[in-house]
Short mmCIF file of C-alpha atoms in Angstrom, two decimals:
data_model
loop_
_atom_site.label_atom_id
_atom_site.label_comp_id
_atom_site.label_asym_id
_atom_site.label_seq_id
_atom_site.Cartn_x
_atom_site.Cartn_y
_atom_site.Cartn_z
CA MET A 292 -77.14 201.56 106.71
CA ASP A 293 -80.01 199.28 105.57
CA ARG A 294 -81.56 196.82 107.51
CA LEU A 295 -81.84 193.57 105.16
CA VAL A 296 -84.23 191.02 104.14
CA ASN A 297 -82.65 187.96 103.00
CA THR A 298 -83.63 185.32 100.47
CA VAL A 299 -83.06 181.71 101.16
CA ARG A 300 -82.39 179.12 98.78
CA PRO A 301 -84.40 175.80 98.66
CA TYR A 302 -82.04 173.59 96.91
CA ALA A 303 -82.18 169.47 97.54
CA TRP A 304 -78.82 168.90 99.38
CA GLY A 305 -79.98 172.25 101.88
CA SER A 306 -80.06 170.98 106.15
CA MET A 307 -84.32 170.92 107.14
CA THR A 308 -82.92 172.87 110.63
CA ALA A 309 -79.38 174.83 110.33
CA ILE A 310 -80.43 177.84 108.85
CA PRO A 311 -83.85 178.21 110.51
CA GLU A 312 -81.92 177.15 113.67
CA LEU A 313 -79.36 180.41 113.05
CA LEU A 314 -82.32 182.61 113.43
CA GLY A 315 -84.57 181.39 115.60
CA ILE A 316 -87.40 180.04 114.11
CA ALA A 317 -89.73 176.72 112.60
CA PRO A 318 -87.72 174.99 110.21
CA SER A 319 -90.23 174.85 106.93
CA GLY A 320 -90.06 171.70 106.02
CA GLU A 321 -88.12 172.13 103.11
CA PRO A 322 -84.16 171.82 102.79
CA GLN A 323 -82.51 175.63 103.66
CA ALA A 324 -79.59 175.38 101.92
CA GLU A 325 -78.63 179.02 101.36
CA MET A 326 -78.93 182.66 102.65
CA TRP A 327 -77.74 185.16 99.97
CA MET A 328 -76.82 188.78 101.58
CA GLY A 329 -76.04 191.81 98.09
CA ALA A 330 -77.35 192.35 94.75
CA HIS A 331 -76.52 189.77 92.95
CA PRO A 332 -79.82 189.35 90.28
CA GLY A 333 -80.88 185.89 90.60
CA ALA A 334 -82.27 186.92 94.67
CA PRO A 335 -80.53 190.38 95.17
CA SER A 336 -81.25 191.54 99.18
CA ARG A 337 -84.09 193.98 100.28
CA THR A 338 -84.16 196.91 101.66
CA GLU A 339 -87.03 199.41 103.04
CA ARG A 340 -85.37 202.02 99.66
CA GLY A 341 -85.27 198.95 97.30
CA SER A 342 -83.88 196.16 96.61
CA LEU A 343 -79.96 196.33 96.92
CA ASN A 344 -79.46 196.09 92.94
CA GLU A 345 -81.93 198.19 92.25
CA LEU A 346 -79.92 201.30 94.52
CA ILE A 347 -76.62 200.30 92.93
CA ASP A 348 -77.61 200.69 90.00
CA ALA A 349 -79.65 204.20 90.33
CA ASP A 350 -76.06 205.51 92.34
CA PRO A 351 -73.29 203.00 92.30
CA VAL A 352 -71.14 205.70 93.37
CA ARG A 353 -73.26 206.76 96.55
CA GLU A 354 -73.51 202.95 97.38
CA LEU A 355 -70.32 201.62 96.94
CA GLY A 356 -67.92 204.62 96.98
CA GLN A 357 -65.26 205.74 93.61
CA ARG A 358 -62.71 202.94 94.88
CA SER A 359 -64.47 200.36 94.29
CA VAL A 360 -66.52 201.74 91.38
CA ASP A 361 -63.25 202.59 89.82
CA LYS A 362 -61.36 199.12 90.19
CA PHE A 363 -64.67 197.03 90.04
CA GLY A 364 -67.03 198.29 87.64
CA PRO A 365 -70.77 199.63 89.30
CA ARG A 366 -71.90 197.04 90.87
CA LEU A 367 -71.43 194.82 94.52
CA PRO A 368 -68.16 192.95 93.53
CA PHE A 369 -68.60 189.63 96.46
CA LEU A 370 -72.05 188.11 97.41
CA LEU A 371 -71.92 186.17 101.21
CA LYS A 372 -74.01 183.77 101.91
CA VAL A 373 -75.07 181.00 104.72
CA LEU A 374 -74.44 177.67 103.53
CA ALA A 375 -75.67 174.78 105.22
CA ALA A 376 -75.37 171.67 103.37
CA GLY A 377 -77.65 168.96 104.73
CA ALA A 378 -76.37 166.28 101.72
CA PRO A 379 -72.70 166.60 99.49
CA LEU A 380 -72.94 169.44 96.72
CA SER A 381 -71.65 168.70 93.86
CA LEU A 382 -68.69 168.19 92.47
CA GLN A 383 -66.54 171.17 91.35
CA VAL A 384 -64.57 173.74 89.99
CA HIS A 385 -64.67 177.76 89.11
CA PRO A 386 -62.81 179.25 86.15
CA ASP A 387 -60.63 181.85 86.09
CA LEU A 388 -61.05 184.87 84.76
CA ALA A 389 -59.61 184.86 81.28
CA GLN A 390 -60.94 181.75 81.23
CA ALA A 391 -64.79 182.85 82.36
CA ARG A 392 -64.62 186.03 79.49
CA ALA A 393 -64.17 183.53 76.75
CA GLY A 394 -66.21 181.09 77.54
CA HIS A 395 -69.05 183.64 78.22
CA ALA A 396 -68.56 185.24 75.21
CA ALA A 397 -68.26 182.28 73.28
CA GLU A 398 -71.34 181.34 74.75
CA GLU A 399 -72.90 184.60 73.69
CA ALA A 400 -71.46 184.29 70.35
CA ALA A 401 -73.30 181.39 69.92
CA GLY A 402 -76.81 181.98 71.02
CA VAL A 403 -76.87 179.66 73.78
CA PRO A 404 -79.46 180.54 76.28
CA VAL A 405 -78.68 181.80 79.67
CA ASP A 406 -81.58 179.48 81.09
CA ALA A 407 -80.04 176.42 79.17
CA PRO A 408 -79.13 173.57 81.35
CA HIS A 409 -76.19 173.55 78.59
CA ARG A 410 -75.38 176.30 79.21
CA THR A 411 -71.69 176.32 81.25
CA TYR A 412 -71.11 180.59 81.51
CA LYS A 413 -73.54 182.79 82.83
CA ASP A 414 -71.31 185.23 83.39
CA ALA A 415 -68.68 186.65 82.85
CA ASN A 416 -66.70 186.86 85.75
CA HIS A 417 -64.60 184.10 88.19
CA LYS A 418 -65.58 183.46 90.78
CA PRO A 419 -63.01 182.50 94.37
CA GLU A 420 -64.54 181.88 97.23
CA LEU A 421 -64.05 181.50 101.27
CA ILE A 422 -66.01 179.44 103.21
CA CYS A 423 -65.45 179.48 107.12
CA ALA A 424 -66.98 176.79 109.27
CA LEU A 425 -69.83 177.76 111.71
CA THR A 426 -70.36 174.74 113.03
CA PRO A 427 -67.83 171.75 112.52
CA PHE A 428 -67.68 171.45 108.61
CA ASP A 429 -66.62 168.45 106.02
CA GLY A 430 -65.09 168.87 102.67
CA LEU A 431 -63.12 168.16 99.48
CA CYS A 432 -60.78 169.87 98.40
CA GLY A 433 -57.98 169.47 95.51
CA PHE A 434 -56.26 166.45 94.60
CA ARG A 435 -54.71 164.45 96.79
CA ALA A 436 -51.25 162.86 95.76
CA PRO A 437 -52.33 160.51 93.45
CA VAL A 438 -50.20 157.43 95.37
CA GLU A 439 -52.53 158.68 98.23
CA ALA A 440 -55.55 158.27 96.31
CA ALA A 441 -54.21 154.87 94.39
CA ASP A 442 -53.95 153.23 97.90
CA LEU A 443 -57.66 154.43 99.08
CA ILE A 444 -58.78 153.32 95.92
CA ALA A 445 -57.11 149.97 95.75
CA ALA A 446 -58.21 148.78 98.65
CA LEU A 447 -61.51 148.75 97.94
CA GLY A 448 -60.68 145.55 96.18
CA VAL A 449 -62.68 146.05 92.89
CA ASP A 450 -61.31 144.75 90.24
CA SER A 451 -62.40 147.05 87.84
CA LEU A 452 -60.50 149.97 89.19
CA LYS A 453 -57.27 148.62 89.18
CA PRO A 454 -56.01 150.12 86.04
CA TYR A 455 -57.09 153.84 87.37
CA VAL A 456 -54.92 152.41 90.73
CA ASP A 457 -52.08 151.35 88.02
CA LEU A 458 -52.90 155.40 86.54
CA LEU A 459 -52.44 156.69 89.72
CA HIS A 460 -48.69 155.46 90.07
CA ALA A 461 -47.30 156.95 86.57
CA HIS A 462 -45.32 160.33 86.58
CA PRO A 463 -46.12 163.34 85.87
CA GLU A 464 -48.43 163.58 88.49
CA GLU A 465 -50.49 166.02 86.87
CA ALA A 466 -50.68 163.77 83.94
CA ALA A 467 -51.47 160.57 85.88
CA LEU A 468 -54.94 162.62 87.82
CA ARG A 469 -55.86 164.05 84.10
CA GLU A 470 -56.00 160.53 82.65
CA VAL A 471 -57.88 159.13 85.61
CA LEU A 472 -60.44 161.96 85.47
CA THR A 473 -61.04 162.04 82.29
CA ALA A 474 -61.48 157.84 82.21
CA LEU A 475 -64.10 157.90 85.05
CA LEU A 476 -66.35 160.86 83.04
CA THR A 477 -66.51 159.19 79.98
CA ALA A 478 -66.53 155.92 81.14
CA ASP A 479 -69.36 153.55 79.81
CA PRO A 480 -72.56 154.63 82.27
CA ASP A 481 -73.50 151.15 83.03
CA GLU A 482 -69.84 149.95 83.13
CA MET A 483 -69.58 152.52 85.95
CA ALA A 484 -72.22 152.13 88.11
CA HIS A 485 -71.44 149.00 88.36
CA THR A 486 -68.00 149.75 89.51
CA VAL A 487 -69.89 152.06 91.91
CA ALA A 488 -72.58 149.81 93.46
CA GLU A 489 -68.73 147.08 94.46
CA ALA A 490 -67.13 150.18 95.50
CA THR A 491 -69.98 151.50 97.95
CA ALA A 492 -70.17 148.02 99.30
CA ALA A 493 -66.97 147.66 100.07
CA ALA A 494 -66.18 151.28 101.65
CA ASP A 495 -69.11 150.52 103.37
CA ARG A 496 -67.87 146.86 104.96
CA LEU A 497 -64.34 149.20 105.78
CA GLY A 498 -65.55 152.06 107.01
CA GLY A 499 -62.59 154.77 108.26
CA ALA A 500 -61.36 156.65 105.32
CA HIS A 501 -63.77 155.28 103.32
CA ALA A 502 -66.85 156.05 104.99
CA PRO A 503 -67.15 159.59 103.25
CA TYR A 504 -67.56 157.91 99.83
CA ALA A 505 -70.06 155.32 100.94
CA SER A 506 -72.15 158.23 102.33
CA LEU A 507 -71.74 159.89 98.83
CA ALA A 508 -72.59 156.85 97.32
CA HIS A 509 -75.92 156.08 98.57
CA HIS A 510 -76.79 160.62 98.01
CA TYR A 511 -75.87 159.46 94.24
CA PRO A 512 -75.44 155.70 93.93
CA SER A 513 -74.05 154.79 90.42
CA ASP A 514 -72.52 158.40 90.07
CA PRO A 515 -68.46 158.33 89.01
CA GLY A 516 -67.94 161.12 90.83
CA VAL A 517 -68.17 158.84 93.67
CA ILE A 518 -64.66 157.76 92.72
CA ALA A 519 -63.43 160.63 91.20
CA ALA A 520 -64.14 162.15 95.08
CA MET A 521 -61.29 159.77 96.09
CA LEU A 522 -58.88 161.70 94.35
CA LEU A 523 -59.11 164.67 96.71
CA ASN A 524 -58.77 165.65 100.29
CA ARG A 525 -60.76 165.78 102.74
CA VAL A 526 -60.63 168.86 104.67
CA ARG A 527 -62.97 169.24 108.36
CA LEU A 528 -63.06 172.88 110.12
CA GLN A 529 -63.58 173.97 113.07
CA PRO A 530 -65.57 176.70 113.98
CA GLY A 531 -63.86 179.48 112.80
CA GLU A 532 -61.58 177.94 110.45
CA ALA A 533 -62.34 178.42 106.88
CA LEU A 534 -61.06 177.08 103.63
CA TYR A 535 -59.63 179.36 100.62
CA LEU A 536 -60.86 178.31 96.64
CA GLY A 537 -59.06 179.46 94.00
CA ALA A 538 -60.27 178.79 90.34
CA GLY A 539 -59.47 175.69 88.77
CA VAL A 540 -59.11 174.25 92.56
CA PRO A 541 -62.23 171.02 92.54
CA HIS A 542 -63.75 170.66 95.88
CA ALA A 543 -67.10 169.49 97.15
CA TYR A 544 -69.01 170.63 100.63
CA LEU A 545 -70.24 167.79 102.40
CA ASP A 546 -71.66 168.95 105.71
CA GLY A 547 -72.28 172.31 107.89
CA LEU A 548 -73.04 175.07 108.20
CA GLY A 549 -70.68 178.09 107.53
CA VAL A 550 -70.64 181.80 106.15
CA GLU A 551 -69.18 182.23 102.32
CA ILE A 552 -68.37 184.92 100.72
CA MET A 553 -67.19 185.00 96.78
CA ALA A 554 -66.48 187.19 94.02
CA ASN A 555 -70.01 187.66 92.17
CA SER A 556 -70.20 185.20 89.99
CA ASP A 557 -72.60 181.64 89.29
CA ASN A 558 -70.44 180.09 87.00
CA VAL A 559 -69.87 176.58 88.13
CA LEU A 560 -67.82 173.37 86.00
CA ARG A 561 -69.55 170.35 87.81
CA CYS A 562 -67.61 166.79 88.32
CA GLY A 563 -69.76 163.79 89.28
CA LEU A 564 -72.27 164.04 92.32
CA THR A 565 -75.10 165.61 90.27
CA PRO A 566 -77.77 164.92 87.15
CA LYS A 567 -76.36 168.04 86.21
CA HIS A 568 -74.81 168.56 82.59
CA ILE A 569 -71.14 167.37 82.77
CA ASP A 570 -69.30 169.63 79.93
CA VAL A 571 -66.06 167.14 79.74
CA PRO A 572 -64.08 169.65 77.53
CA GLU A 573 -64.24 172.76 78.98
CA LEU A 574 -63.81 170.60 82.71
CA LEU A 575 -60.24 169.12 81.65
CA ARG A 576 -59.80 172.62 80.10
CA VAL A 577 -60.09 174.65 83.56
CA VAL A 578 -59.28 172.38 86.03
CA ARG A 579 -55.65 172.32 87.21
CA PHE A 580 -54.68 168.68 87.73
CA GLU A 581 -51.73 169.49 90.73
CA PRO A 582 -51.78 167.84 93.70
CA VAL A 583 -52.26 170.49 96.60
CA ASP A 584 -52.25 170.50 100.49
CA PRO A 585 -55.03 172.07 101.71
CA THR A 586 -54.62 175.55 103.83
CA VAL A 587 -56.52 175.59 106.82
CA LEU A 588 -56.99 179.50 107.71
CA ARG A 589 -57.57 180.90 110.59
CA PRO A 590 -57.64 184.66 111.40
CA GLU A 591 -55.21 187.21 112.10
CA ALA A 592 -56.03 189.46 115.04
CA SER A 593 -55.80 193.32 114.81
CA PRO A 594 -55.28 195.47 117.96
CA ALA A 595 -58.57 196.48 116.86
CA GLY A 596 -60.19 193.77 117.32
CA GLU A 597 -60.71 192.40 113.48
CA GLU A 598 -59.68 189.17 113.13
CA VAL A 599 -59.44 189.19 109.09
CA TYR A 600 -59.62 185.82 106.94
CA ASP A 601 -56.22 186.66 104.34
CA THR A 602 -56.71 186.14 100.55
CA PRO A 603 -54.77 186.28 98.05
CA ILE A 604 -57.92 188.50 95.50
CA ASP A 605 -59.24 191.90 96.19
CA GLU A 606 -63.14 191.32 94.98
CA PHE A 607 -63.69 190.58 98.87
CA ARG A 608 -62.18 190.83 102.60
CA LEU A 609 -64.29 188.40 105.28
CA SER A 610 -63.24 189.25 108.92
CA ARG A 611 -65.19 188.81 112.35
CA PHE A 612 -66.16 190.22 115.35
CA VAL A 613 -66.11 188.51 118.60
CA ARG A 614 -67.42 191.69 121.12
CA ALA A 615 -67.39 190.53 124.22
CA GLU A 616 -69.50 192.22 126.90
CA GLY A 617 -68.70 195.44 127.74
CA ALA A 618 -66.06 196.06 125.27
CA ALA A 619 -65.86 199.76 123.93
CA PRO A 620 -67.68 200.36 120.01
CA THR A 621 -65.80 199.84 117.13
CA ASP A 622 -65.75 202.15 114.27
CA LEU A 623 -65.76 200.69 110.60
CA THR A 624 -66.35 203.66 108.63
CA GLY A 625 -65.18 202.76 105.32
CA PRO A 626 -64.36 204.23 101.70
CA THR A 627 -66.18 200.43 100.45
CA PRO A 628 -69.43 199.21 100.99
CA GLN A 629 -69.60 197.07 104.00
CA ILE A 630 -72.54 193.81 105.24
CA LEU A 631 -72.66 193.44 108.35
CA LEU A 632 -73.52 189.74 109.32
CA ALA A 633 -74.14 188.86 113.21
CA VAL A 634 -74.03 184.99 113.95
CA ALA A 635 -74.07 184.89 117.57
CA GLY A 636 -75.29 186.78 120.80
CA ARG A 637 -77.09 190.86 120.39
CA PRO A 638 -74.38 193.19 118.92
CA THR A 639 -76.26 196.21 117.53
CA ALA A 640 -74.46 197.97 114.51
CA GLY A 641 -75.41 202.05 114.32
CA GLU A 642 -79.18 202.24 115.48
CA VAL A 643 -79.67 199.07 114.36
CA ALA A 644 -79.76 195.99 117.04
CA LEU A 645 -78.73 192.38 114.73
CA ALA A 646 -80.50 189.02 115.77
CA PRO A 647 -78.87 185.84 114.87
CA GLY A 648 -78.86 185.17 110.86
CA GLU A 649 -79.65 188.86 110.36
CA SER A 650 -77.43 191.47 108.35
CA VAL A 651 -76.97 194.89 107.27
CA PHE A 652 -75.45 196.50 103.68
CA VAL A 653 -74.04 199.81 104.66
CA PRO A 654 -72.85 202.18 102.05
CA ALA A 655 -69.17 203.47 101.41
CA GLY A 656 -68.07 206.42 103.75
CA GLU A 657 -71.13 205.75 105.94
CA ARG A 658 -70.99 206.10 109.37
CA ALA A 659 -70.64 202.53 111.00
CA GLU A 660 -70.27 201.96 114.68
CA LEU A 661 -70.58 198.31 115.56
CA SER A 662 -71.37 197.73 119.96
CA GLY A 663 -72.56 195.62 121.49
CA THR A 664 -72.20 191.64 122.62
CA GLY A 665 -71.95 189.16 120.11
CA THR A 666 -70.51 187.76 116.11
CA VAL A 667 -70.15 189.93 113.64
CA PHE A 668 -68.75 188.61 109.75
CA ARG A 669 -68.07 192.10 108.10
CA ALA A 670 -67.99 192.04 103.91
CA THR A 671 -66.27 193.67 102.22
CA VAL A 672 -63.66 194.51 99.16
CA VAL A 673 -60.37 195.85 99.22
CA ALA A 674 -59.70 199.01 96.59
#
């Protein structure tokens, strides 16, 4: 197996301290948002044999196994991350596979450069994802019932928001949500800035359930995403709990440290809380305008001590091992590629001792035994 050297991305919303504390190093003085583990071309992990994407390109069957190559092609199907949100991420949604393929093909045919600010589809893949909390973790996920959103917005007492409140009481619910989000994203910017300022003052005064949205507004003043965020469910995860995000579900991470795994894609359509491009027509085509009750996932333990987070897709499978002192070694040898990430203690993968934040890549079929004490996340595929 290969010890990984991973890149930390310094996005502006990242925490200054969370990832350094996990790694046991001094903060760098800049935000440290995501540590990437995998073979994504944007920041592939490095090994003593070369970068992980180069190793896979040279011999995909040896590194990934025949099953994975047959099902997903000659690339690692997932990207594993440690995500540290010190400020809210953009309100966003991801396409399904058919939408990603069609959108990518259309932009390629139109000659839109892949690094253009207005480019929507960076690749032809979908991006389902799972976030598992390492600390208390705060986020927004899926539309709340429109009448609940109406009550939350109405309590602000802002006259210019009353038309949105009225729309949210209309039926069917899906049409009401679509109309309100469309109106927010296409409103006159100056008028919306004034509305958001009034809403922020009211949310500051009210506190309680309105406090998160006041915080959003202080990070993104005048952004219509502040009001759009009130349409979504607030979700708070405790360590070990997780949230699965499928295609079309609007979401945003607000604060906390977690392990994130996703299909290997960069496709993001933004809805707000960002200075970046928002493709409103495409966004409205991709978003699923249906109220949902977000399901908080808790791992299901197996007799072997593996705790699995159950998700409905095959590109990734995330589990963890919480190993106590004196526990017998666990054989993790399997026919698919794996990344093992330590987050606590001093476990050993094969002959590689792992400190918190360290990881290894295990090629398909290579013997892998987990021993020692600590907590280890295991990322692989279902093939």
